[in-house]
Amino acid sequence: MVVWEPPSRDYDFLFNEVFDAIGSIEGLGYDDFDADFLSMLIDGWGTHTKEVWLPINELGDKEGLGFKDGIITMPKEFKEAYRQGIEEGWMATSCKPEHGGMGVPTFFSAVTWAEYGTSACMALSVLPALSIGVYEVLTHHGRQDLIDYFASNLATGEWAGTMCLTEPHAGTDLGIISTKAEPQDDGTYRITGTKIFITYGEHDMTENIVHLILAKVPGGPEGTKGISLFLVPKYLPSEWEDGGLEGISRDLNPDHNGVTCSGAEEKMGLHASPTCVMNFDESVGWLVGPLHGGMPLMFEMMNRERVATGMMGLGLGEIAYQNALAWSLERRQGRDLKGIQDPGQTADNILVHPDVRRMLLEAKVNNEGSRALAVWAGILLDQMHSEEPEVSEAATALVALFTPIIKAHFTDLGCETASTCMQVMGGAGYCTEYGVEQFYRDVRISKIWEGTNGIQALDLAGRKITQDYGKNLRHLMWPLTQFIEENRDNHGMAEFNKPLYQGVKGLQQITLLMIAEGMANPHFLAAGATDYCRYFGNVLLGYMWAKMAKVCLQKKGEPFYDAKLASARFFFKRIFPETVSLAAKIQSGPKALMDYPVEMF
Ligand SMILES: Cc1cc2nc3c(=O)[nH]c(=O)nc-3n(C[C@H](O)[C@H](O)[C@H](O)COP(=O)(O)OP(=O)(O)OC[C@H]3O[C@@H](n4cnc5c(N)ncnc54)[C@H](O)[C@@H]3O)c2cc1C
């Protein structure tokens, strides 16, 4: 049976001791939000996901969904769990109170909410995550009558949202989409085209589904500059005739708005998350944001979804670790190479073996380091909205820099961790009964969707580093080098601070190399991008481990803090050194890749 305890103690440590989360949102409109309320939310969400979501996770994997005549039927247990979440208000934590939301800071909804939801039931958690993404784009960029009509329904979870980008011939390359939007005299558009791989494109969890769809208005610019964003509901309001939506009731017209589902993919994991082929046939849609200005808006939504996707890597990495640990504490095989530990038993516990410890510690330490970075990023997502320009500017720059790293590095680690944890469990890990093989299958998509990890690495190396003459990087280097400087003479910190200093120096050197060589030869930059992103991810996790170690040094002697110090040591001795080999791979350039003749592949 699968076990999972929400890591709430870790969140308490990060929000209150490593980062001053409550202090950092002062003046951002969360006046009644304090540490007690945060702690209540974390515990409440942990209990809900453990008691309501976790029990349906395996069922969803085994039962999957039904697809017949264009209709997708979800397991009844999913509908019940989702409904309970709506009733308890868990679907709308970050949405504004005027739309029926809790109005709590993003650092809870984007980080803790996302991790627990994914650990407990990733297939269900993507449904509200998408709806909130649509809600945010709508409330930031939509017309007032669209906000009035759709926002509350999306915020509470009564209606669901989707993100429709991908087409059969257009995945990564969205500039070549062919879905069309024909303008009408009443200000609406008629959308026609086919989208594939649409998560929760069709289902019976909610009475309406609101699609945020990329399409091109005929006569617009070529490529991504001609893409606009439209809101297309599955069902139109029954009172609607043409044009706007002012004062219209929520009652729906039972005839669908030209939106049909012609297929549901069978796939490796996430069996209870529908992946749909969606057809739009002259469907009524409303423009969101400027005409031909859809891509920046979609990126805004995707940036949030990319952080959420990173949290999927962490969420499944965490539950995989907890299950591998529980199993390994019971399992006895072989003897300690330095002498029998448990003579009363036929074999020692497998934790006597260095290789088993290596696997478990890599999983644990990468999870906890990622969680710390996620909390920092969550706070920055709130601070982006600060009215103090220097706070919002720094936060915006860091979020831009961290987004591709969180998406790519966390999901790479999540997949590695799920695989490693399966290995810890030997043959049992490969068998369905113990759950970890489901986590391994479920987490794998996180490296692919929301822009593949290869594309994230290119975004980091080719855009985020050089953006605004290196502004994003400067906003990281200031606090990072200051931290290293402040701890230079702190004897207890030397074992963490020194390798961090070396890693940061190396990062600066390879960044300069990437920029200089990349200007002359774009293949240099592209060939090194994935290794560069991983290098960068390691430096950020190193910074997090050094920061955590500093707090824990003051509290030595208490088991929680001693464990953190031991984990920080493991990180710098056994994980961080991979930066050396990553740098060597980057420096070797593109020749070995690009000189390889195509016919010899
Ligand atoms: C289960 C599932 C759910 C999904 N949900 C949604 C959804 O809700 N909405 C939606 O719109 N889409 C969704 N997708 C689609 C997903 O976002 C795409 O699959 C993904 O963006 C990759 O596109 P592709 O599959 O066409 O791969 P391709 O674009 O064909 O890429 C193939 C390979 O080439 C690489 N590549 C491509 N172009 C470049 C380049 N310029 N430089 C370097 N490498 C490159 C890629 O990194 C990849 O390794 C989903 C997919 C799946 C499988």
XYZ file of C-alpha atoms and ligand atoms in Angstrom:
654
model
C 0.000 0.000 0.000
C 1.218 3.481 -0.889
C 2.302 5.705 2.001
C 2.640 9.498 2.006
C 2.939 12.152 4.686
C 2.683 15.746 3.456
C 6.088 17.355 4.187
C 4.489 20.171 6.195
C 7.341 20.445 8.711
C 9.670 21.224 5.810
C 7.338 23.948 4.521
C 7.098 25.439 8.000
C 10.921 25.574 8.157
C 11.241 27.115 4.691
C 8.448 29.684 4.949
C 9.363 30.837 8.451
C 13.028 30.138 9.125
C 14.845 30.183 5.786
C 12.663 32.794 4.049
C 10.523 35.340 5.803
C 7.518 34.552 3.614
C 5.018 36.579 5.633
C 7.316 39.612 5.906
C 8.098 39.490 2.191
C 4.454 40.031 1.181
C 3.940 43.081 3.370
C 2.137 45.805 1.447
C 0.911 43.388 -1.220
C -2.694 43.337 -0.016
C -2.544 40.225 2.165
C -3.023 42.147 5.396
C -4.924 39.425 7.281
C -2.623 36.645 6.176
C -0.275 35.564 8.948
C 1.945 32.626 9.914
C -0.873 30.883 11.823
C -3.192 31.042 8.845
C -0.435 29.777 6.551
C 0.237 26.873 8.871
C -3.511 26.085 9.022
C -3.700 26.109 5.222
C -0.703 23.803 4.862
C -2.109 21.334 7.381
C -5.642 21.549 5.982
C -4.527 20.958 2.404
C -2.229 18.153 3.535
C -5.133 16.436 5.294
C -7.502 16.923 2.353
C -5.074 15.554 -0.238
C -4.053 12.652 1.966
C -7.587 11.643 2.900
C -9.530 12.506 -0.266
C -7.099 12.535 -3.219
C -4.528 9.866 -2.398
C -7.091 7.035 -2.075
C -8.313 7.588 -5.671
C -4.900 7.803 -7.322
C -4.359 4.099 -7.966
C -8.003 3.628 -8.896
C -7.666 6.333 -11.566
C -4.586 4.617 -12.959
C -6.269 1.222 -13.168
C -9.780 2.265 -14.201
C -8.839 5.204 -16.434
C -11.629 6.997 -18.239
C -14.426 6.030 -20.571
C -14.675 7.415 -24.118
C -17.767 6.828 -26.242
C -19.421 8.941 -28.963
C -17.314 11.989 -28.157
C -18.105 11.872 -24.447
C -15.503 11.231 -21.764
C -16.685 9.724 -18.506
C -14.470 10.112 -15.466
C -14.386 7.630 -12.559
C -17.178 8.522 -10.116
C -14.640 8.677 -7.268
C -12.831 11.488 -9.136
C -16.053 13.458 -9.440
C -16.774 13.013 -5.735
C -13.247 14.024 -4.677
C -13.297 17.066 -6.957
C -16.727 18.113 -5.670
C -15.549 17.837 -2.062
C -12.554 20.056 -2.932
C -14.910 22.671 -4.403
C -17.137 22.596 -1.345
C -14.180 23.053 0.991
C -12.828 25.903 -1.166
C -9.549 24.189 -2.103
C -9.867 24.810 -5.849
C -9.675 28.567 -5.581
C -6.980 29.334 -3.061
C -5.172 32.037 -5.058
C -8.250 33.528 -6.770
C -9.693 36.831 -5.621
C -12.341 36.772 -2.859
C -14.730 38.736 -5.118
C -14.689 35.715 -7.461
C -15.224 33.224 -4.647
C -11.539 32.505 -4.042
C -9.541 32.491 -0.804
C -7.193 35.233 -2.025
C -4.119 33.703 -0.393
C -0.575 34.407 -1.613
C 0.747 32.652 -4.703
C 3.567 31.112 -2.669
C 1.000 28.772 -1.131
C -0.999 27.965 -4.276
C 1.914 27.699 -6.724
C 4.154 25.732 -4.395
C 2.589 23.835 -1.457
C -0.792 23.371 -3.146
C 0.882 22.136 -6.319
C 3.267 19.735 -4.594
C 0.653 18.085 -2.356
C -1.896 17.880 -5.154
C 0.594 16.180 -7.442
C 1.929 13.772 -4.840
C -1.566 12.670 -3.894
C -3.136 12.489 -7.362
C -1.417 14.130 -10.314
C -4.187 13.103 -12.735
C -6.733 15.113 -10.744
C -4.478 18.022 -9.814
C -3.924 19.133 -13.428
C -7.643 19.934 -13.792
C -7.807 22.802 -11.252
C -4.261 23.898 -12.160
C -5.362 24.531 -15.764
C -8.566 26.273 -14.671
C -6.612 28.670 -12.473
C -4.228 29.384 -15.360
C -7.185 30.357 -17.569
C -8.663 32.426 -14.714
C -5.437 34.396 -14.358
C -5.034 35.225 -18.041
C -8.706 36.199 -18.195
C -8.656 38.409 -15.109
C -5.409 40.127 -16.142
C -6.220 40.674 -19.820
C -9.887 39.971 -20.522
C -12.753 42.394 -21.147
C -14.844 43.222 -18.086
C -17.967 41.413 -19.359
C -15.885 38.270 -19.968
C -14.428 38.516 -16.460
C -17.890 39.043 -14.954
C -19.288 36.029 -16.736
C -16.437 33.497 -16.559
C -14.109 34.373 -13.657
C -16.160 33.176 -10.660
C -17.203 30.005 -12.414
C -13.551 29.183 -13.125
C -12.231 30.315 -9.740
C -14.517 28.121 -7.700
C -13.879 25.118 -9.940
C -17.549 24.853 -11.027
C -16.291 25.234 -14.611
C -12.970 23.937 -15.884
C -10.379 25.516 -18.166
C -8.023 24.161 -20.821
C -5.062 25.380 -22.799
C -5.343 24.634 -26.532
C -2.074 25.210 -28.365
C -0.897 21.998 -30.010
C -2.042 20.923 -33.492
C -1.176 17.762 -35.411
C 1.592 19.514 -37.378
C 2.485 22.171 -34.767
C 3.898 21.211 -31.370
C 7.006 23.122 -30.329
C 6.687 25.316 -33.438
C 3.454 27.189 -32.711
C 4.145 29.754 -35.430
C 2.754 27.275 -37.975
C -0.656 26.623 -36.366
C -3.571 26.728 -38.782
C -6.646 27.159 -36.538
C -8.543 30.181 -37.853
C -10.584 32.878 -36.138
C -12.988 34.792 -38.406
C -14.104 38.178 -37.013
C -17.885 38.809 -36.836
C -19.825 42.075 -36.927
C -20.899 41.616 -33.285
C -17.289 41.620 -32.071
C -17.043 37.840 -31.555
C -15.018 35.390 -33.669
C -15.805 32.019 -35.215
C -13.015 29.560 -34.455
C -12.329 26.579 -36.730
C -9.530 24.035 -36.436
C -8.228 20.914 -34.709
C -6.169 20.817 -31.537
C -4.539 17.653 -30.229
C -3.257 16.412 -26.859
C -5.603 18.753 -24.975
C -5.577 17.919 -21.266
C -9.125 17.713 -19.863
C -10.403 18.948 -23.268
C -13.551 16.931 -22.627
C -14.920 15.349 -19.430
C -17.955 15.198 -17.168
C -16.386 16.701 -14.039
C -17.910 20.158 -14.595
C -20.986 21.513 -16.364
C -18.936 23.708 -18.715
C -15.378 23.746 -20.102
C -13.698 27.011 -21.073
C -11.010 26.640 -23.712
C -8.236 29.200 -24.064
C -7.215 28.680 -27.650
C -4.499 29.985 -29.968
C -5.714 30.847 -33.475
C -4.897 33.131 -36.389
C -7.119 35.861 -37.768
C -6.835 35.808 -41.594
C -4.680 38.593 -43.041
C -2.501 38.914 -39.905
C 1.302 38.706 -39.748
C 3.079 35.405 -40.441
C 4.414 33.150 -37.665
C 3.916 33.707 -33.943
C 3.313 37.436 -34.473
C -0.024 36.597 -36.088
C -1.355 34.498 -33.225
C -4.251 35.690 -31.054
C -5.853 34.229 -27.945
C -9.559 33.361 -27.682
C -11.908 32.137 -25.020
C -14.228 29.444 -26.364
C -16.724 27.754 -24.021
C -18.034 24.260 -24.690
C -21.562 25.561 -23.993
C -22.756 29.117 -24.609
C -25.102 30.895 -22.184
C -28.745 30.107 -22.990
C -29.656 33.825 -23.027
C -26.799 34.771 -25.345
C -27.682 35.920 -28.837
C -24.738 37.908 -30.119
C -21.915 40.167 -28.984
C -21.317 40.750 -25.298
C -22.180 38.938 -22.106
C -23.303 41.755 -19.783
C -25.909 40.743 -17.239
C -26.409 37.281 -18.696
C -27.385 34.402 -16.387
C -25.220 31.322 -15.914
C -27.809 28.973 -17.497
C -26.284 27.117 -20.409
C -27.569 26.313 -23.875
C -27.596 22.491 -24.040
C -26.396 22.529 -27.700
C -22.605 22.587 -27.789
C -20.797 25.550 -29.297
C -19.305 23.603 -32.246
C -16.764 22.075 -29.838
C -16.396 18.291 -30.071
C -13.934 15.675 -28.935
C -13.019 13.063 -31.547
C -10.522 11.010 -29.576
C -8.802 10.347 -26.278
C -5.185 9.157 -26.258
C -4.095 5.955 -24.572
C -0.845 6.693 -22.830
C 1.985 5.547 -20.562
C 0.710 7.237 -17.404
C -1.849 9.725 -16.102
C -4.612 7.352 -17.146
C -7.295 9.388 -15.417
C -6.305 12.666 -17.067
C -8.035 12.907 -20.469
C -5.756 13.840 -23.399
C -8.111 14.848 -26.185
C -8.351 15.593 -29.877
C -10.580 18.688 -29.962
C -12.405 19.974 -33.021
C -13.676 23.534 -33.226
C -16.221 24.114 -35.961
C -17.213 27.770 -36.268
C -17.249 27.916 -32.469
C -18.117 31.280 -30.946
C -15.091 32.811 -29.233
C -14.049 36.083 -27.633
C -10.668 37.728 -28.122
C -8.570 37.981 -24.938
C -5.885 40.678 -24.986
C -4.724 42.445 -28.143
C -5.311 41.164 -31.674
C -2.160 39.276 -32.806
C -0.847 39.611 -29.253
C -1.706 36.067 -28.130
C 1.745 34.613 -27.698
C 2.994 36.869 -24.882
C -0.253 36.193 -23.003
C -0.023 32.472 -23.561
C 3.560 32.588 -22.324
C 2.330 34.352 -19.210
C -0.008 31.444 -18.561
C 2.614 28.915 -19.554
C 5.162 30.454 -17.204
C 2.872 29.786 -14.308
C 2.096 26.328 -15.667
C 5.838 25.719 -16.085
C 6.454 26.359 -12.399
C 3.454 24.092 -11.690
C 5.002 21.458 -13.960
C 8.293 21.698 -12.074
C 6.309 21.027 -8.903
C 5.015 17.816 -10.516
C 8.608 16.584 -10.658
C 9.008 17.393 -6.973
C 5.591 16.042 -5.938
C 6.159 12.657 -7.526
C 9.818 12.613 -6.484
C 8.713 13.122 -2.871
C 6.071 10.389 -2.787
C 8.423 7.991 -4.607
C 11.094 8.691 -1.974
C 8.733 8.160 0.934
C 7.620 4.797 -0.427
C 11.138 3.617 -1.248
C 12.258 4.611 2.242
C 9.348 2.827 3.933
C 10.076 -0.314 1.958
C 13.824 -0.225 2.518
C 13.406 0.126 6.289
C 11.775 -3.319 6.259
C 13.818 -5.085 3.596
C 16.712 -7.349 4.632
C 19.289 -8.564 2.109
C 23.019 -9.347 2.453
C 25.377 -8.196 5.154
C 27.238 -4.997 5.886
C 30.659 -5.261 4.175
C 32.300 -4.071 7.396
C 30.681 -6.763 9.532
C 27.279 -8.198 10.427
C 24.952 -5.589 11.917
C 22.044 -7.750 12.957
C 23.220 -11.230 13.955
C 19.766 -12.198 15.207
C 18.394 -11.910 11.669
C 19.174 -13.901 8.544
C 20.296 -10.711 6.793
C 20.972 -7.042 7.537
C 18.654 -4.245 6.552
C 19.484 -2.928 3.034
C 20.331 0.503 4.490
C 23.731 -0.980 5.456
C 24.677 -0.894 1.765
C 26.357 2.307 0.568
C 24.675 2.060 -2.829
C 21.178 1.951 -1.318
C 22.032 4.965 0.843
C 23.350 6.770 -2.250
C 20.052 6.263 -4.056
C 17.850 7.293 -1.142
C 19.957 10.313 -0.256
C 20.122 11.572 -3.839
C 16.317 11.419 -3.890
C 15.814 13.075 -0.497
C 18.407 15.805 -0.924
C 17.322 16.806 -4.427
C 13.685 16.890 -3.252
C 14.418 19.110 -0.268
C 16.734 21.430 -2.215
C 14.107 21.791 -4.949
C 11.431 22.556 -2.358
C 13.550 25.401 -0.979
C 14.038 26.911 -4.432
C 10.330 26.520 -5.136
C 9.462 28.462 -1.977
C 11.796 31.277 -3.000
C 10.259 31.319 -6.494
C 6.749 31.319 -4.989
C 7.548 34.390 -2.888
C 8.960 36.099 -5.975
C 5.750 35.355 -7.893
C 3.943 37.438 -5.251
C 6.571 40.156 -5.148
C 6.296 40.678 -8.905
C 3.123 42.614 -8.039
C 4.790 44.892 -5.505
C 4.275 48.618 -5.932
C 7.893 49.226 -4.993
C 9.668 49.227 -8.368
C 12.948 47.787 -7.094
C 11.120 44.832 -5.479
C 8.929 44.061 -8.482
C 11.803 44.511 -10.939
C 14.085 42.102 -9.070
C 11.264 39.572 -8.628
C 10.285 39.734 -12.306
C 13.887 39.232 -13.394
C 14.406 36.256 -11.078
C 11.112 34.602 -12.028
C 12.100 34.915 -15.700
C 15.422 33.261 -14.946
C 14.103 30.550 -12.630
C 11.065 29.448 -14.671
C 12.890 27.323 -17.295
C 15.231 25.931 -14.618
C 12.398 24.936 -12.304
C 10.499 23.370 -15.181
C 13.432 21.461 -16.652
C 15.635 20.669 -13.656
C 12.834 19.690 -11.270
C 11.181 17.420 -13.820
C 14.493 15.836 -14.850
C 15.146 15.205 -11.168
C 11.580 13.965 -10.619
C 11.965 11.363 -13.378
C 15.401 10.324 -12.115
C 14.135 10.130 -8.544
C 11.115 7.990 -9.437
C 13.424 5.656 -11.356
C 16.000 5.551 -8.544
C 13.323 4.855 -5.945
C 12.044 1.972 -8.047
C 15.624 0.673 -8.078
C 15.847 0.916 -4.280
C 12.869 -1.441 -4.100
C 14.311 -3.977 -6.530
C 11.695 -6.190 -8.230
C 8.970 -4.922 -5.893
C 9.495 -1.447 -7.339
C 8.615 -2.741 -10.801
C 5.394 -4.357 -9.585
C 2.096 -2.514 -9.528
C 1.288 -3.431 -5.928
C 3.808 -0.997 -4.430
C 2.815 2.128 -6.353
C 6.202 3.491 -7.374
C 5.928 2.246 -10.955
C 2.809 4.409 -11.334
C 4.714 7.469 -10.123
C 7.465 6.666 -12.635
C 4.931 6.475 -15.487
C 2.955 9.523 -14.347
C 5.905 11.860 -13.877
C 7.434 11.181 -17.294
C 5.139 13.571 -19.176
C 6.396 16.494 -17.090
C 9.626 16.589 -19.127
C 7.619 16.852 -22.353
C 4.607 19.125 -21.891
C 4.610 22.886 -21.312
C 7.554 23.027 -23.743
C 10.021 20.152 -23.692
C 12.993 20.377 -21.361
C 15.247 20.906 -24.377
C 13.223 24.010 -25.218
C 13.431 25.228 -21.592
C 17.211 24.926 -21.744
C 17.289 26.953 -24.976
C 15.026 29.558 -23.389
C 17.459 29.860 -20.473
C 20.684 29.897 -22.461
C 19.462 31.729 -25.540
C 17.102 34.287 -24.040
C 16.864 34.607 -20.267
C 20.601 35.024 -19.720
C 21.092 37.816 -22.220
C 17.662 39.478 -21.815
C 17.990 43.206 -21.039
C 21.794 43.020 -21.190
C 22.015 40.349 -18.512
C 19.629 41.986 -16.038
C 18.092 38.690 -14.885
C 21.462 37.216 -14.087
C 22.616 40.333 -12.252
C 19.582 40.120 -9.979
C 20.700 36.633 -8.988
C 24.408 37.339 -8.714
C 23.940 40.253 -6.306
C 22.349 38.286 -3.440
C 24.322 35.155 -4.230
C 27.779 36.752 -4.131
C 26.736 38.805 -1.111
C 25.756 35.607 0.711
C 29.098 33.999 -0.132
C 30.963 37.134 0.983
C 29.027 37.387 4.273
C 29.927 33.804 5.150
C 33.551 33.887 4.018
C 34.878 33.991 7.607
C 32.172 31.815 9.121
C 34.128 28.680 9.996
C 31.059 26.434 10.288
C 29.894 27.468 6.830
C 33.180 26.771 5.039
C 32.231 23.261 3.881
C 29.178 24.689 2.098
C 30.366 28.134 1.144
C 33.618 27.130 -0.529
C 32.167 24.695 -3.082
C 29.318 27.130 -3.694
C 31.865 29.852 -4.455
C 33.671 27.538 -6.921
C 30.382 26.613 -8.568
C 29.323 30.238 -8.968
C 32.719 31.179 -10.404
C 32.392 28.313 -12.870
C 28.874 29.394 -13.774
C 30.081 32.906 -14.565
C 32.854 31.514 -16.775
C 30.677 29.134 -18.752
C 27.985 31.799 -19.116
C 30.528 34.129 -20.728
C 31.722 31.271 -22.929
C 28.161 30.414 -23.998
C 27.424 34.038 -24.873
C 30.723 34.704 -26.682
C 30.840 31.443 -28.656
C 27.079 31.435 -29.123
C 27.169 34.790 -30.908
C 29.607 33.416 -33.484
C 28.032 29.965 -33.704
C 24.449 29.376 -32.488
C 25.081 25.621 -32.486
C 27.573 26.128 -29.636
C 24.876 27.591 -27.444
C 22.235 25.058 -28.474
C 24.594 22.092 -28.026
C 25.450 23.132 -24.474
C 22.032 24.390 -23.375
C 20.766 21.266 -21.572
C 24.029 20.800 -19.643
C 24.086 24.519 -18.873
C 20.537 24.372 -17.479
C 21.502 21.456 -15.239
C 24.652 23.240 -14.113
C 22.562 26.279 -13.258
C 20.003 24.119 -11.432
C 22.778 22.646 -9.302
C 24.121 26.095 -8.423
C 20.662 27.255 -7.351
C 20.112 24.143 -5.249
C 23.619 24.662 -3.806
C 22.644 28.188 -2.805
C 19.495 26.827 -1.173
C 21.423 24.151 0.729
C 23.966 26.698 1.953
C 21.164 29.016 3.090
C 19.412 26.161 4.908
C 22.694 25.039 6.490
C 23.250 28.520 7.862
C 19.923 28.427 9.695
C 20.530 24.896 10.967
C 24.008 25.603 12.316
C 22.350 27.818 14.934
C 20.125 24.946 16.056
C 22.519 22.013 16.084
C 21.502 19.181 18.407
C 17.849 19.052 17.324
C 17.222 16.091 14.989
C 15.384 18.063 12.267
C 18.240 20.567 11.920
C 21.005 17.962 12.228
C 19.383 15.987 9.413
C 19.351 19.112 7.252
C 23.055 19.705 7.920
C 23.868 16.104 6.992
C 21.796 16.516 3.827
C 23.619 19.749 2.933
C 26.922 17.880 3.331
C 25.677 15.086 1.072
C 24.592 17.616 -1.546
C 27.966 19.336 -1.750
C 30.001 16.112 -1.617
C 27.926 13.806 -3.820
C 25.692 15.879 -6.124
C 27.283 19.280 -6.665
C 30.537 17.881 -8.189
C 28.614 16.967 -11.345
C 28.998 20.648 -12.288
C 32.619 19.823 -13.227
C 31.642 17.239 -15.838
C 28.781 19.419 -17.081
C 31.227 22.295 -17.655
C 33.540 19.969 -19.603
C 30.668 18.863 -21.846
C 29.636 22.472 -22.519
C 33.212 23.472 -23.307
C 33.574 20.650 -25.844
C 31.158 22.569 -28.097
C 28.945 21.268 -30.913
C 31.546 19.601 -33.158
C 31.054 15.995 -32.011
C 27.294 16.449 -32.521
C 27.050 18.467 -35.683
C 29.942 16.877 -37.633
C 28.314 13.471 -37.205
C 27.011 12.585 -40.691
C 23.231 12.102 -40.854
C 23.610 8.858 -42.841
C 25.646 7.342 -39.994
C 22.922 7.736 -37.361
C -0.291 13.790 -22.075
C -0.115 15.074 -22.828
C -0.852 16.186 -22.469
C -0.714 17.390 -23.165
N -1.504 18.465 -22.837
C -1.516 19.553 -23.661
C -2.473 20.608 -23.487
O -3.274 20.599 -22.539
N -2.481 21.620 -24.378
C -1.633 21.680 -25.429
O -1.714 22.617 -26.202
N -0.696 20.706 -25.620
C -0.627 19.649 -24.774
N 0.283 18.648 -24.973
C 1.250 18.778 -26.053
C 2.666 19.031 -25.537
O 2.756 20.326 -24.989
C 3.615 18.786 -26.727
O 3.654 17.383 -26.930
C 5.000 19.334 -26.485
O 4.980 20.739 -26.472
C 5.989 18.878 -27.565
O 5.474 19.041 -28.852
P 5.487 17.798 -29.864
O 4.939 16.616 -29.176
O 4.848 18.227 -31.116
O 7.039 17.520 -30.114
P 7.918 18.211 -31.257
O 7.715 19.676 -31.265
O 7.730 17.474 -32.520
O 9.397 17.925 -30.702
C 10.088 16.677 -30.898
C 11.508 16.807 -30.325
O 12.215 17.830 -31.046
C 12.703 18.819 -30.152
N 12.592 20.129 -30.796
C 11.548 20.620 -31.491
N 11.818 21.857 -31.926
C 13.051 22.163 -31.471
C 13.888 23.325 -31.573
N 13.477 24.430 -32.200
N 15.103 23.281 -30.978
C 15.512 22.166 -30.310
N 14.774 21.056 -30.197
C 13.554 21.050 -30.759
C 11.825 18.725 -28.912
O 12.510 19.187 -27.753
C 11.524 17.241 -28.859
O 12.564 16.568 -28.186
C 0.205 17.457 -24.249
C 0.943 16.336 -24.607
C 0.781 15.153 -23.929
C 1.556 13.947 -24.385
